[in-house]
XYZ file of C-alpha atoms in Angstrom:
369
model
C 88.868 7.015 94.595
C 87.749 10.464 93.817
C 84.103 11.131 94.659
C 82.221 12.427 91.790
C 81.335 16.108 91.714
C 77.636 16.902 92.455
C 75.395 18.318 89.834
C 75.566 22.217 89.831
C 71.748 22.597 90.563
C 72.257 21.230 94.105
C 73.644 24.583 95.142
C 70.836 26.754 94.321
C 68.794 25.959 97.361
C 71.820 27.030 99.461
C 71.852 30.516 97.501
C 68.076 30.782 98.014
C 68.321 30.276 101.616
C 70.877 32.934 101.849
C 68.532 35.257 100.023
C 65.759 34.658 102.422
C 67.991 35.563 105.497
C 69.238 38.578 103.651
C 65.824 39.888 102.614
C 64.617 39.722 106.172
C 67.883 41.576 107.475
C 67.737 44.242 104.828
C 64.219 44.888 103.996
C 64.354 48.274 105.980
C 67.615 49.846 104.717
C 67.910 52.635 107.412
C 67.579 50.158 110.235
C 69.764 47.735 108.479
C 72.680 50.305 108.184
C 72.187 51.349 111.794
C 72.528 47.755 112.934
C 75.209 46.533 110.686
C 76.983 49.408 109.211
C 77.455 50.222 105.534
C 80.551 48.202 104.716
C 80.980 45.062 102.605
C 82.687 42.752 105.032
C 80.117 42.633 107.783
C 77.578 45.237 106.615
C 74.776 46.042 104.468
C 76.526 46.725 101.208
C 77.884 43.096 101.165
C 74.323 41.949 101.500
C 73.094 44.109 98.716
C 75.948 42.991 96.475
C 74.747 39.367 96.762
C 71.034 40.222 96.421
C 71.774 42.117 93.332
C 73.630 39.140 91.621
C 70.932 36.844 92.719
C 68.201 39.037 91.197
C 70.422 39.168 87.995
C 70.735 35.332 88.037
C 66.984 35.128 87.986
C 66.507 33.449 91.515
C 62.887 33.384 92.883
C 61.549 36.780 93.471
C 64.188 38.508 91.349
C 62.247 41.774 90.890
C 61.813 42.237 94.697
C 65.347 41.249 95.172
C 66.496 43.979 92.771
C 64.435 46.560 94.709
C 66.050 45.713 98.113
C 69.634 45.521 96.688
C 69.378 48.904 95.055
C 67.518 50.568 97.986
C 70.341 49.295 100.351
C 73.142 50.381 97.874
C 71.722 53.876 97.618
C 71.507 54.109 101.390
C 74.976 52.870 101.877
C 76.389 55.458 99.405
C 74.612 58.391 101.346
C 76.019 56.895 104.737
C 79.567 56.503 103.187
C 79.439 60.029 101.563
C 78.432 61.716 104.851
C 81.614 60.210 106.596
C 84.021 61.675 104.096
C 86.614 63.185 103.766
C 87.790 61.370 107.130
C 90.477 58.947 105.751
C 89.792 56.347 108.545
C 86.685 55.130 106.781
C 87.859 54.755 103.203
C 88.718 50.933 103.236
C 87.712 48.450 100.575
C 86.146 45.939 102.997
C 85.255 48.120 106.002
C 84.523 51.478 104.397
C 83.694 53.816 101.449
C 85.752 52.231 98.765
C 83.878 48.969 99.107
C 80.516 51.031 98.937
C 81.585 52.659 95.876
C 82.604 49.493 94.129
C 79.338 47.808 95.039
C 77.241 50.836 93.983
C 79.003 51.030 90.524
C 78.695 47.267 90.092
C 75.200 46.805 91.083
C 74.142 49.839 89.034
C 75.561 48.390 85.948
C 74.322 44.869 86.670
C 70.857 45.886 87.462
C 70.399 48.830 85.075
C 70.492 51.781 87.349
C 72.746 54.511 85.885
C 71.833 56.946 88.736
C 73.466 54.417 91.249
C 76.449 54.119 88.875
C 76.856 57.859 89.042
C 76.601 58.083 92.649
C 79.155 55.299 93.038
C 81.606 57.264 90.702
C 81.176 60.397 92.468
C 81.900 58.615 95.756
C 85.065 57.103 94.116
C 86.230 60.584 93.061
C 86.022 61.753 96.657
C 87.764 58.689 97.871
C 90.686 59.385 95.499
C 90.958 62.882 96.656
C 90.983 61.933 100.223
C 93.325 58.812 99.951
C 96.471 60.873 100.553
C 95.499 60.894 104.278
C 95.397 57.096 104.648
C 98.156 55.577 106.769
C 97.294 51.866 106.898
C 98.808 49.515 104.324
C 96.301 46.593 104.122
C 93.780 45.349 101.612
C 90.916 45.363 104.158
C 91.286 48.885 105.500
C 94.287 50.586 103.931
C 96.137 51.795 100.806
C 96.227 48.469 98.986
C 92.419 47.982 99.101
C 91.666 51.533 98.215
C 94.065 51.073 95.229
C 92.563 47.883 94.093
C 88.944 49.162 94.409
C 89.661 52.296 92.338
C 91.433 50.240 89.799
C 88.515 47.865 89.434
C 86.318 51.028 88.445
C 88.779 51.923 85.674
C 87.372 49.538 83.184
C 83.971 51.306 82.686
C 84.954 54.811 83.717
C 88.477 55.613 83.037
C 89.725 58.684 84.947
C 93.356 59.884 84.685
C 93.181 61.577 88.044
C 91.866 58.449 89.819
C 94.618 56.353 88.268
C 96.987 58.983 89.454
C 95.678 58.484 92.984
C 96.293 54.869 92.681
C 99.868 55.429 91.455
C 100.330 57.714 94.467
C 99.203 55.003 96.822
C 101.627 52.457 95.118
C 104.545 54.941 95.552
C 103.732 55.410 99.195
C 103.449 51.687 99.735
C 106.867 51.088 98.051
C 108.545 53.983 100.013
C 107.156 52.643 103.259
C 108.434 49.137 102.749
C 111.043 47.481 104.938
C 113.588 45.987 102.410
C 115.856 43.095 103.307
C 117.897 40.578 101.449
C 114.766 38.171 101.714
C 112.266 40.716 99.979
C 110.055 43.494 101.222
C 107.339 43.782 103.789
C 105.542 46.455 105.626
C 105.674 47.456 109.370
C 103.192 45.532 111.450
C 101.915 43.604 108.431
C 101.935 39.746 108.779
C 101.542 37.316 106.016
C 98.160 37.035 104.604
C 95.694 38.669 102.312
C 93.229 40.834 104.203
C 95.694 42.527 106.524
C 98.858 41.173 105.275
C 101.852 41.410 102.640
C 99.782 39.225 100.206
C 96.988 41.975 99.880
C 99.635 44.637 99.412
C 101.597 42.610 96.849
C 98.272 41.895 95.021
C 97.530 45.778 94.754
C 101.063 46.375 93.523
C 100.722 43.553 90.855
C 97.394 45.075 89.509
C 98.892 48.584 89.655
C 101.733 47.144 87.291
C 99.228 45.887 84.982
C 97.223 49.236 84.913
C 100.210 51.581 84.457
C 102.847 49.396 82.846
C 105.477 50.549 85.527
C 107.869 47.893 86.362
C 108.678 48.994 89.825
C 105.161 48.007 91.087
C 105.574 44.537 89.584
C 108.987 44.166 91.039
C 107.529 45.243 94.404
C 104.867 42.628 94.265
C 107.268 39.869 93.459
C 109.601 41.066 96.308
C 106.713 40.911 98.766
C 105.765 37.467 97.684
C 109.457 36.384 98.010
C 109.713 37.589 101.574
C 106.291 35.971 102.481
C 107.441 32.726 100.936
C 110.280 32.379 103.633
C 107.724 32.080 106.337
C 106.073 29.192 104.600
C 102.466 28.581 103.783
C 100.284 29.442 107.020
C 97.309 27.296 107.948
C 93.913 27.378 106.141
C 91.988 30.642 106.133
C 91.082 33.688 104.140
C 92.158 36.646 106.033
C 95.669 35.552 107.253
C 95.971 31.957 106.056
C 97.124 29.943 103.121
C 93.867 30.206 101.101
C 94.028 33.942 100.933
C 97.674 33.996 99.982
C 96.889 31.265 97.346
C 94.232 33.627 95.869
C 96.854 36.410 95.644
C 99.340 34.276 94.052
C 96.864 33.094 91.395
C 96.498 36.747 90.378
C 100.226 37.458 90.717
C 100.911 34.592 88.274
C 98.308 35.702 85.930
C 99.520 39.287 85.919
C 103.282 38.843 86.229
C 103.866 35.322 84.847
C 106.187 34.394 87.693
C 106.842 30.787 88.099
C 107.561 31.136 91.810
C 104.144 32.550 92.357
C 102.528 29.749 90.318
C 104.236 27.253 92.582
C 102.927 29.020 95.687
C 99.416 28.988 94.196
C 99.747 25.333 93.338
C 100.736 24.499 96.780
C 97.825 26.278 98.401
C 95.210 24.705 95.910
C 96.765 21.221 96.517
C 96.445 21.688 100.392
C 92.962 22.987 100.218
C 91.903 19.958 98.195
C 93.673 17.583 100.515
C 92.126 19.375 103.663
C 88.658 19.402 102.070
C 88.659 15.759 101.038
C 88.363 14.546 104.586
C 86.323 17.221 106.011
C 82.885 16.764 107.276
C 81.593 20.140 108.301
C 83.087 23.162 110.213
C 82.203 26.888 109.862
C 80.598 27.807 106.595
C 81.664 31.505 106.237
C 84.246 32.949 104.028
C 86.290 34.686 106.800
C 86.788 31.645 108.939
C 85.255 28.565 107.172
C 84.993 26.209 104.223
C 83.821 28.969 101.874
C 87.478 30.316 101.582
C 88.664 26.995 100.350
C 85.842 26.626 97.917
C 86.644 29.931 96.463
C 90.246 29.215 96.118
C 89.261 26.328 93.975
C 86.808 28.422 91.992
C 89.220 31.094 91.308
C 91.883 28.613 90.319
C 89.456 27.332 87.829
C 88.711 30.775 86.472
C 92.417 31.881 86.255
C 93.872 28.644 84.790
C 90.840 27.241 82.920
C 91.369 23.894 84.550
C 87.981 22.123 85.031
C 89.344 19.776 87.763
C 89.417 22.775 90.063
C 85.705 23.311 89.411
C 84.888 19.742 90.053
C 86.867 19.823 93.269
C 85.160 23.046 94.391
C 81.709 21.511 93.829
C 82.642 18.394 95.864
C 83.788 20.817 98.623
C 80.581 22.809 98.291
C 78.662 19.830 99.724
C 80.717 20.331 102.931
C 79.924 24.012 102.963
C 76.109 23.156 102.669
C 76.410 20.784 105.654
C 78.243 23.464 107.691
C 75.538 25.999 106.783
C 72.705 23.514 108.048
C 74.630 22.985 111.343
C 75.572 26.554 111.934
C 73.932 29.063 109.637
C 75.880 32.308 109.220
C 74.866 35.235 111.051
C 74.967 38.827 109.696
C 74.563 40.147 106.194
C 78.210 40.633 105.107
C 80.463 39.023 102.519
C 83.197 37.962 104.822
C 81.371 36.832 108.015
C 77.714 36.550 106.940
C 75.196 35.025 104.634
C 76.165 37.138 101.648
C 79.581 35.458 101.261
C 78.013 32.003 101.545
C 75.225 32.720 99.097
C 77.670 34.132 96.569
C 79.889 31.117 96.781
C 76.724 28.955 96.291
C 75.725 30.898 93.417
C 79.268 30.589 91.779
C 79.136 26.771 92.528
C 76.044 26.590 90.280
C 77.780 28.744 87.610
C 81.021 30.796 88.333
C 79.887 33.198 85.489
C 76.994 34.492 87.510
C 78.953 36.505 90.078
C 82.582 37.697 90.836
C 84.484 36.232 93.774
C 83.501 37.378 97.062
C 86.902 36.335 98.399
C 88.345 38.918 95.841
C 85.824 41.578 96.080
C 86.889 44.852 94.450
C 89.819 43.169 92.843
C 90.105 43.464 89.063
C 89.957 40.201 87.072
C 93.022 38.247 85.993
C 93.689 35.457 83.428
C 96.715 33.262 83.148
C 99.681 34.202 81.069
C 102.624 31.780 80.318
C 104.983 31.574 83.496
C 108.614 32.796 83.077
């Protein structure tokens, strides 16, 4: 017998608890940046990203939350800008690209055009410096920078920025190890954050943005090679949940039946795993939130309400895990911001984008071929 999904209102207290933790951690932006860094994954920009969406959603104290979110985002832009043009700090989750995406997104969401302009200027500098990046991954390399810059094209199209993304895509294809089983990258295991799934995700979105078939073919070949290793265990960074997220977008963009099957297997396993789970870690990076987000994104991409109901049932488990071991730190991946974002989305997925796909352009399902 399937347990009924809880009403969506039960998740607002979980989001509000995360708000309280983050306001305490980020109220003094300079000190917060010194303690946690500016990045999205573990740092202050991730906390600001959540607080801004909480303010826009009308959570208690929204006006004060807006002030904190904008102050932290401005300080993060200044810090990230000061570190350029060094290519080692450009990453989507650990560096300047994530800060630029957060600044532009928060500026639009909260009505601060100056912050949007600052984020765009930072993005232009990132595009110019991206030729020096040597890593491949979504978290800290070419794939993540490409995705982050592409996500900013919707409201601020720049041909030179798109050219920088295409150059990153060409470098990724040129660096790939080609075999009869597909393509991969040196030192890149399966997985979303640091692995081939994240690189393939960037190539798929680049194909959609440019119309160039070689990027879509590269994405399909990366998925084909990763498929030979089988679906790894649960997890966002290097596990099956992250791969499932990448395959949902791959299906939506490329219409590949094989990627749809991969996504379906990941979603089915997440639902089976969560059905008997009592608690565990709550965070996105290593805990229940990753599986909840996989189900929420499956709902968004496919339109199937059964995934939303399953996500809300699993959200109760995430709430128990938070009560037993509250997340430490302000970041999206390992801290309170990620859990708060997931709780906000469990109440209403339209209130915020997925923290598990931060900086990734949206995708919707097309018929599989």
